[in-house]
Tab-separated table of C-alpha atoms in Angstrom:
chain	number	residue	atom	x	y	z
A	40	GLY	CA	114.143	83.386	110.101
A	41	ARG	CA	112.169	85.035	112.909
A	42	SER	CA	111.512	83.791	116.410
A	43	ASP	CA	110.021	84.879	119.716
A	44	GLU	CA	111.479	83.922	123.057
A	45	ILE	CA	108.964	82.798	125.655
A	46	ARG	CA	110.436	82.889	129.148
A	47	VAL	CA	109.079	80.198	131.456
A	48	HIS	CA	109.642	80.660	135.177
A	49	PRO	CA	109.045	78.510	138.256
A	50	LEU	CA	105.607	78.950	139.785
A	51	SER	CA	104.828	82.344	141.270
A	52	PHE	CA	103.416	82.328	144.789
A	53	SER	CA	99.899	83.039	143.489
A	54	GLU	CA	100.146	79.992	141.190
A	55	TYR	CA	101.576	77.912	144.010
A	56	TYR	CA	98.847	78.993	146.422
A	57	SER	CA	96.083	78.300	143.884
A	58	ALA	CA	97.250	74.675	143.964
A	59	VAL	CA	97.882	74.169	147.690
A	60	GLY	CA	95.273	76.487	149.262
A	61	GLY	CA	94.842	76.622	153.032
A	62	ASP	CA	96.438	79.161	155.361
A	63	LYS	CA	98.265	81.826	153.334
A	64	SER	CA	101.072	82.324	155.844
A	65	GLU	CA	101.775	78.593	156.048
A	66	ALA	CA	101.713	78.380	152.252
A	67	PHE	CA	104.243	81.223	152.027
A	68	ASP	CA	106.563	79.561	154.550
A	69	SER	CA	106.437	76.365	152.488
A	70	TYR	CA	107.036	78.317	149.258
A	71	ALA	CA	110.002	80.131	150.816
A	72	PHE	CA	111.515	76.766	151.758
A	73	PHE	CA	110.715	74.563	148.745
A	74	GLY	CA	110.306	77.141	145.999
A	75	GLY	CA	108.098	76.927	142.929
A	76	MET	CA	109.388	74.091	140.750
A	77	PRO	CA	106.068	72.554	139.589
A	78	LEU	CA	106.816	68.916	140.479
A	79	ILE	CA	107.157	69.955	144.122
A	80	LEU	CA	103.366	69.885	144.227
A	81	SER	CA	103.328	66.165	143.439
A	82	ARG	CA	105.762	65.192	146.185
A	83	PRO	CA	103.817	64.064	149.288
A	84	THR	CA	106.328	64.662	152.097
A	85	ASP	CA	108.979	67.202	153.035
A	86	THR	CA	111.691	64.567	152.627
A	87	THR	CA	110.651	63.650	149.084
A	88	LYS	CA	110.479	67.333	148.153
A	89	MET	CA	113.980	67.950	149.476
A	90	ASN	CA	115.351	64.867	147.716
A	91	TYR	CA	113.716	65.934	144.450
A	92	LEU	CA	115.237	69.437	144.566
A	93	GLN	CA	118.716	68.171	145.438
A	94	SER	CA	118.552	65.585	142.651
A	95	LEU	CA	117.257	68.165	140.176
A	96	PHE	CA	120.118	70.508	140.985
A	97	SER	CA	122.914	67.952	140.761
A	98	GLU	CA	121.609	65.512	138.157
A	99	VAL	CA	119.984	67.958	135.717
A	100	TYR	CA	121.259	71.511	136.104
A	101	LEU	CA	124.890	70.845	136.978
A	102	LYS	CA	125.389	68.007	134.512
A	103	ASP	CA	123.812	70.045	131.742
A	104	ILE	CA	126.019	73.078	132.449
A	105	VAL	CA	129.212	70.983	132.649
A	106	GLU	CA	128.475	69.142	129.405
A	107	ARG	CA	127.025	72.015	127.353
A	108	LYS	CA	129.591	74.623	128.415
A	109	LYS	CA	132.486	72.112	128.519
A	110	ILE	CA	133.390	73.075	132.088
A	111	LYS	CA	136.857	71.830	132.974
A	112	ARG	CA	137.029	72.947	136.608
A	113	GLU	CA	133.925	71.502	138.266
A	114	ASP	CA	135.423	72.224	141.681
A	115	ILE	CA	135.569	75.951	140.880
A	116	LEU	CA	132.017	75.897	139.534
A	117	SER	CA	130.909	74.227	142.762
A	118	SER	CA	132.630	76.885	144.880
A	119	ILE	CA	130.991	79.679	142.870
A	120	LEU	CA	127.593	78.063	143.351
A	121	ASP	CA	128.061	77.804	147.092
A	122	LEU	CA	129.120	81.450	147.367
A	123	LEU	CA	126.265	82.771	145.225
A	124	CYS	CA	123.638	80.677	147.022
A	125	SER	CA	124.932	81.772	150.426
A	126	SER	CA	124.891	85.458	149.535
A	127	VAL	CA	121.741	86.078	147.483
A	128	GLY	CA	120.870	89.753	147.565
A	129	SER	CA	124.390	90.793	148.572
A	130	LEU	CA	126.598	93.001	146.415
A	131	THR	CA	129.344	91.056	144.693
A	132	ASN	CA	131.276	90.684	141.447
A	133	PRO	CA	133.556	88.101	139.770
A	134	THR	CA	136.663	89.710	141.282
A	135	ASN	CA	135.315	89.404	144.839
A	136	ILE	CA	134.330	85.793	144.272
A	137	THR	CA	137.726	85.000	142.722
A	138	ASN	CA	139.548	86.514	145.693
A	139	THR	CA	137.307	84.653	148.163
A	140	ILE	CA	137.928	81.291	146.482
A	141	ASN	CA	141.696	81.816	146.312
A	142	SER	CA	141.808	82.980	149.932
A	143	ARG	CA	139.591	80.278	151.460
A	144	GLN	CA	141.269	77.470	149.523
A	145	LYS	CA	144.750	78.961	150.079
A	146	ARG	CA	145.555	78.865	146.381
A	147	SER	CA	148.843	80.282	145.128
A	148	GLY	CA	151.107	80.193	142.099
A	149	GLU	CA	149.760	78.050	139.268
A	150	ASN	CA	146.768	77.000	141.373
A	151	ILE	CA	145.291	80.528	141.523
A	152	VAL	CA	141.850	80.779	139.950
A	153	SER	CA	141.670	83.501	137.306
A	154	ASN	CA	139.042	86.216	137.237
A	155	ASN	CA	138.196	85.316	133.616
A	156	THR	CA	137.395	81.735	134.593
A	157	VAL	CA	135.061	82.841	137.385
A	158	LYS	CA	133.341	85.400	135.115
A	159	SER	CA	132.849	82.744	132.424
A	160	TYR	CA	131.390	80.249	134.909
A	161	MET	CA	129.056	82.876	136.386
A	162	ASP	CA	127.807	83.668	132.884
A	163	SER	CA	127.178	79.948	132.359
A	164	LEU	CA	125.035	79.830	135.519
A	165	SER	CA	123.004	82.785	134.261
A	166	ASP	CA	122.629	81.194	130.811
A	167	ALA	CA	121.233	78.075	132.495
A	168	PHE	CA	118.634	80.218	134.302
A	169	LEU	CA	119.932	79.317	137.733
A	170	PHE	CA	120.832	82.910	138.608
A	171	SER	CA	119.803	86.349	137.464
A	172	GLU	CA	122.023	89.430	137.673
A	173	CYS	CA	120.479	92.665	138.958
A	174	LYS	CA	122.480	95.761	138.069
A	175	ARG	CA	122.833	98.936	140.167
A	176	TRP	CA	121.258	102.100	138.758
A	177	ASP	CA	122.087	105.670	139.742
A	178	VAL	CA	118.559	107.055	140.143
A	179	LYS	CA	119.514	110.699	139.627
A	180	GLY	CA	122.584	110.185	137.440
A	181	LYS	CA	120.560	107.927	135.107
A	182	ASP	CA	123.439	105.523	134.567
A	183	TYR	CA	124.455	101.962	135.437
A	184	PHE	CA	127.402	101.044	137.632
A	185	ASP	CA	129.814	98.451	136.250
A	186	TYR	CA	130.155	96.546	139.548
A	187	PRO	CA	129.280	95.335	142.097
A	188	ASN	CA	125.831	93.908	141.319
A	189	LYS	CA	123.435	91.512	142.989
A	190	TYR	CA	122.631	87.942	142.010
A	191	TYR	CA	119.340	86.204	142.734
A	192	CYS	CA	118.380	82.548	142.349
A	193	GLU	CA	115.662	81.857	139.807
A	194	ASP	CA	114.100	79.513	142.374
A	195	VAL	CA	114.633	79.729	146.133
A	196	GLY	CA	113.960	76.021	146.525
A	197	LEU	CA	116.926	75.161	144.316
A	198	ARG	CA	119.020	77.664	146.262
A	199	ASN	CA	118.030	76.040	149.553
A	200	ALA	CA	118.725	72.572	148.174
A	201	ARG	CA	122.237	73.552	147.107
A	202	ILE	CA	123.200	74.609	150.641
A	203	GLY	CA	121.497	71.646	152.300
A	204	PHE	CA	118.441	73.619	153.437
A	205	ARG	CA	120.562	75.573	155.898
A	206	GLN	CA	121.066	79.344	156.145
A	207	GLN	CA	117.357	80.132	156.077
A	208	GLU	CA	117.769	83.895	156.480
A	209	MET	CA	114.257	85.037	155.685
A	210	THR	CA	115.397	88.603	154.969
A	211	HIS	CA	117.431	87.444	151.954
A	212	ILE	CA	114.960	84.765	150.871
A	213	MET	CA	112.085	87.247	150.954
A	214	GLU	CA	114.095	89.726	148.878
A	215	ASN	CA	114.834	86.967	146.351
A	216	ILE	CA	111.142	86.044	146.139
A	217	ILE	CA	110.140	89.679	145.539
A	218	TYR	CA	112.747	90.001	142.783
A	219	ASN	CA	111.488	86.832	141.071
A	220	GLU	CA	107.899	88.044	141.346
A	221	LEU	CA	108.770	91.345	139.654
A	222	ILE	CA	110.497	89.466	136.819
A	223	ILE	CA	107.440	87.214	136.404
A	224	ARG	CA	105.329	90.384	136.175
A	225	GLU	CA	107.566	91.385	133.251
A	226	CYS	CA	109.247	94.278	135.026
A	227	ALA	CA	112.734	95.504	134.217
A	228	VAL	CA	114.384	95.448	137.658
A	229	ASP	CA	117.432	97.312	138.947
A	230	VAL	CA	118.944	98.079	142.343
A	231	GLY	CA	118.515	101.820	142.930
A	232	VAL	CA	121.322	104.013	144.293
A	233	VAL	CA	120.698	107.516	145.669
A	234	TYR	CA	123.007	109.854	147.571
A	235	SER	CA	122.608	111.934	150.700
A	236	THR	CA	124.954	114.516	152.188
A	237	GLU	CA	125.765	113.632	155.789
A	238	PRO	CA	128.420	114.647	158.353
A	239	GLY	CA	131.565	112.530	158.044
A	240	LYS	CA	133.897	111.360	160.809
A	241	THR	CA	135.682	114.711	160.747
A	242	GLY	CA	132.432	116.656	160.710
A	243	LYS	CA	132.742	117.634	157.059
A	244	PRO	CA	129.788	116.928	154.741
A	245	THR	CA	130.213	113.610	152.961
A	246	SER	CA	128.243	112.032	150.131
A	247	VAL	CA	126.751	108.713	151.295
A	248	ALA	CA	125.235	106.133	148.926
A	249	ARG	CA	121.830	104.782	149.947
A	250	GLU	CA	120.213	101.740	148.404
A	251	ILE	CA	116.684	101.120	147.158
A	252	ASP	CA	116.228	97.359	146.893
A	253	PHE	CA	114.341	97.445	143.603
A	254	VAL	CA	113.493	99.966	140.911
A	255	ALA	CA	110.803	98.219	138.845
A	256	ASN	CA	109.839	99.510	135.402
A	257	ARG	CA	106.895	98.141	133.449
A	258	GLY	CA	105.082	99.790	130.585
A	259	GLY	CA	106.415	103.253	131.383
A	260	LYS	CA	105.471	102.948	135.055
A	261	LYS	CA	108.258	103.118	137.643
A	262	THR	CA	107.937	101.839	141.205
A	263	TYR	CA	110.454	101.935	144.059
A	264	ILE	CA	110.361	98.943	146.416
A	265	GLN	CA	112.063	98.157	149.709
A	266	SER	CA	112.052	94.637	151.161
A	267	ALA	CA	111.876	94.689	154.969
A	268	TYR	CA	111.265	91.531	156.970
A	269	ALA	CA	110.229	93.538	160.046
A	270	LEU	CA	110.339	97.181	161.111
A	271	SER	CA	110.453	96.780	164.874
A	272	SER	CA	111.234	100.403	165.685
A	273	GLU	CA	110.645	103.878	164.323
A	274	GLU	CA	114.384	104.251	163.794
A	275	LYS	CA	114.510	101.178	161.573
A	276	ALA	CA	111.448	102.368	159.664
A	277	GLU	CA	113.114	105.725	158.997
A	278	THR	CA	116.230	103.962	157.717
A	279	GLU	CA	114.145	102.024	155.193
A	280	LYS	CA	112.210	105.106	154.092
A	281	LYS	CA	115.122	107.533	153.807
A	282	PRO	CA	116.267	106.463	150.306
A	283	PHE	CA	112.748	107.152	149.013
A	284	SER	CA	112.999	110.797	150.047
A	285	LEU	CA	116.248	111.174	148.100
A	286	THR	CA	114.845	110.185	144.703
A	287	GLY	CA	113.479	113.671	144.017
A	288	ASP	CA	110.410	112.328	142.228
A	289	SER	CA	106.851	111.217	142.960
A	290	PHE	CA	106.802	107.698	141.542
A	291	PRO	CA	105.011	105.094	143.729
A	292	LYS	CA	107.021	103.842	146.700
A	293	ILE	CA	106.364	100.564	148.506
A	294	ILE	CA	107.764	98.778	151.561
A	295	VAL	CA	107.019	95.039	151.439
A	296	ARG	CA	107.009	93.593	154.945
A	297	HIS	CA	106.620	90.239	156.666
A	298	ASP	CA	105.358	91.657	159.964
A	299	ILE	CA	102.030	93.196	158.888
A	300	GLY	CA	98.760	91.898	157.488
A	301	LYS	CA	96.581	94.774	156.342
A	302	ARG	CA	98.140	97.281	153.930
A	303	TRP	CA	98.278	100.983	154.730
A	304	TYR	CA	99.811	104.270	153.542
A	305	ASP	CA	101.933	106.470	155.797
A	306	ASP	CA	101.956	110.272	155.880
A	307	ASN	CA	104.460	110.386	153.014
A	308	GLY	CA	102.276	108.298	150.737
A	309	ILE	CA	104.464	105.201	151.074
A	310	LEU	CA	102.514	101.947	150.828
A	311	ASN	CA	103.270	99.406	153.567
A	312	ILE	CA	102.074	95.986	152.431
A	313	GLY	CA	102.488	92.431	153.720
A	314	ILE	CA	104.544	90.036	151.623
A	315	VAL	CA	101.652	87.621	151.048
A	316	ASP	CA	99.306	90.455	150.062
A	317	PHE	CA	101.940	91.809	147.655
A	318	LEU	CA	102.513	88.436	145.989
A	319	LEU	CA	98.810	87.748	145.524
A	320	ASP	CA	97.918	91.186	144.104
A	321	ASP	CA	99.669	91.874	140.795
A	322	SER	CA	97.898	95.233	140.453
A	323	VAL	CA	100.257	96.732	143.076
A	324	VAL	CA	103.164	96.778	140.589
């Protein structure tokens, strides 16, 4: 009457790199495009890898979800998939997705898609381990927000396959990869929200919500992480670092970047580390 659940994930980048070897940056670019489904490693060309991922998505995942969950509106499920894959790392909720579908498809009257249907289908996608929901956490208030939340693909290769290997925005893909890596490292991951008091349009002080990409908790250790593809100016760097200063605590703070190689700490004790270095060193978090 007892059981243990063993979660199996696609390959982490360190596992992927141990198989392919070679230049680390080239390996990361390939991983960011094709993801970590193990059979990718046995496909000899880019074309066969792409065909495999597209077939896996449509012939295995989708068919299984439709049959097991008795999905009646496959067209709605397809629209939800397209929206989630196109907006990984963006704040959303079932209501927003419902409104977007009804608006784009000009649905009215009896044809309107209900919020309950969309919520049910999104839950089905999470149950099938295609997507993972990341909730927003008030760092100082110590409480979760109901909505909106973020959704990340369990494998970026499957995400890319769904949208025809277009929309390769590395900022979002990199954020998705970091999230998946933290989950593989058995962290509990939330999106952090902190508040600063800033002058409003009328000059009066206004409370402004600032976001920390990830608050990772593992074994009683908390780490704040920002994902930044490139910090090309001091102004942009300050924007990324500002939420850290609003936490009011001294837990480790990290900015994972694509534009640096060697890791270093700034004057505030914030670790700046390259994405490849971060993914290959699980002692960082």
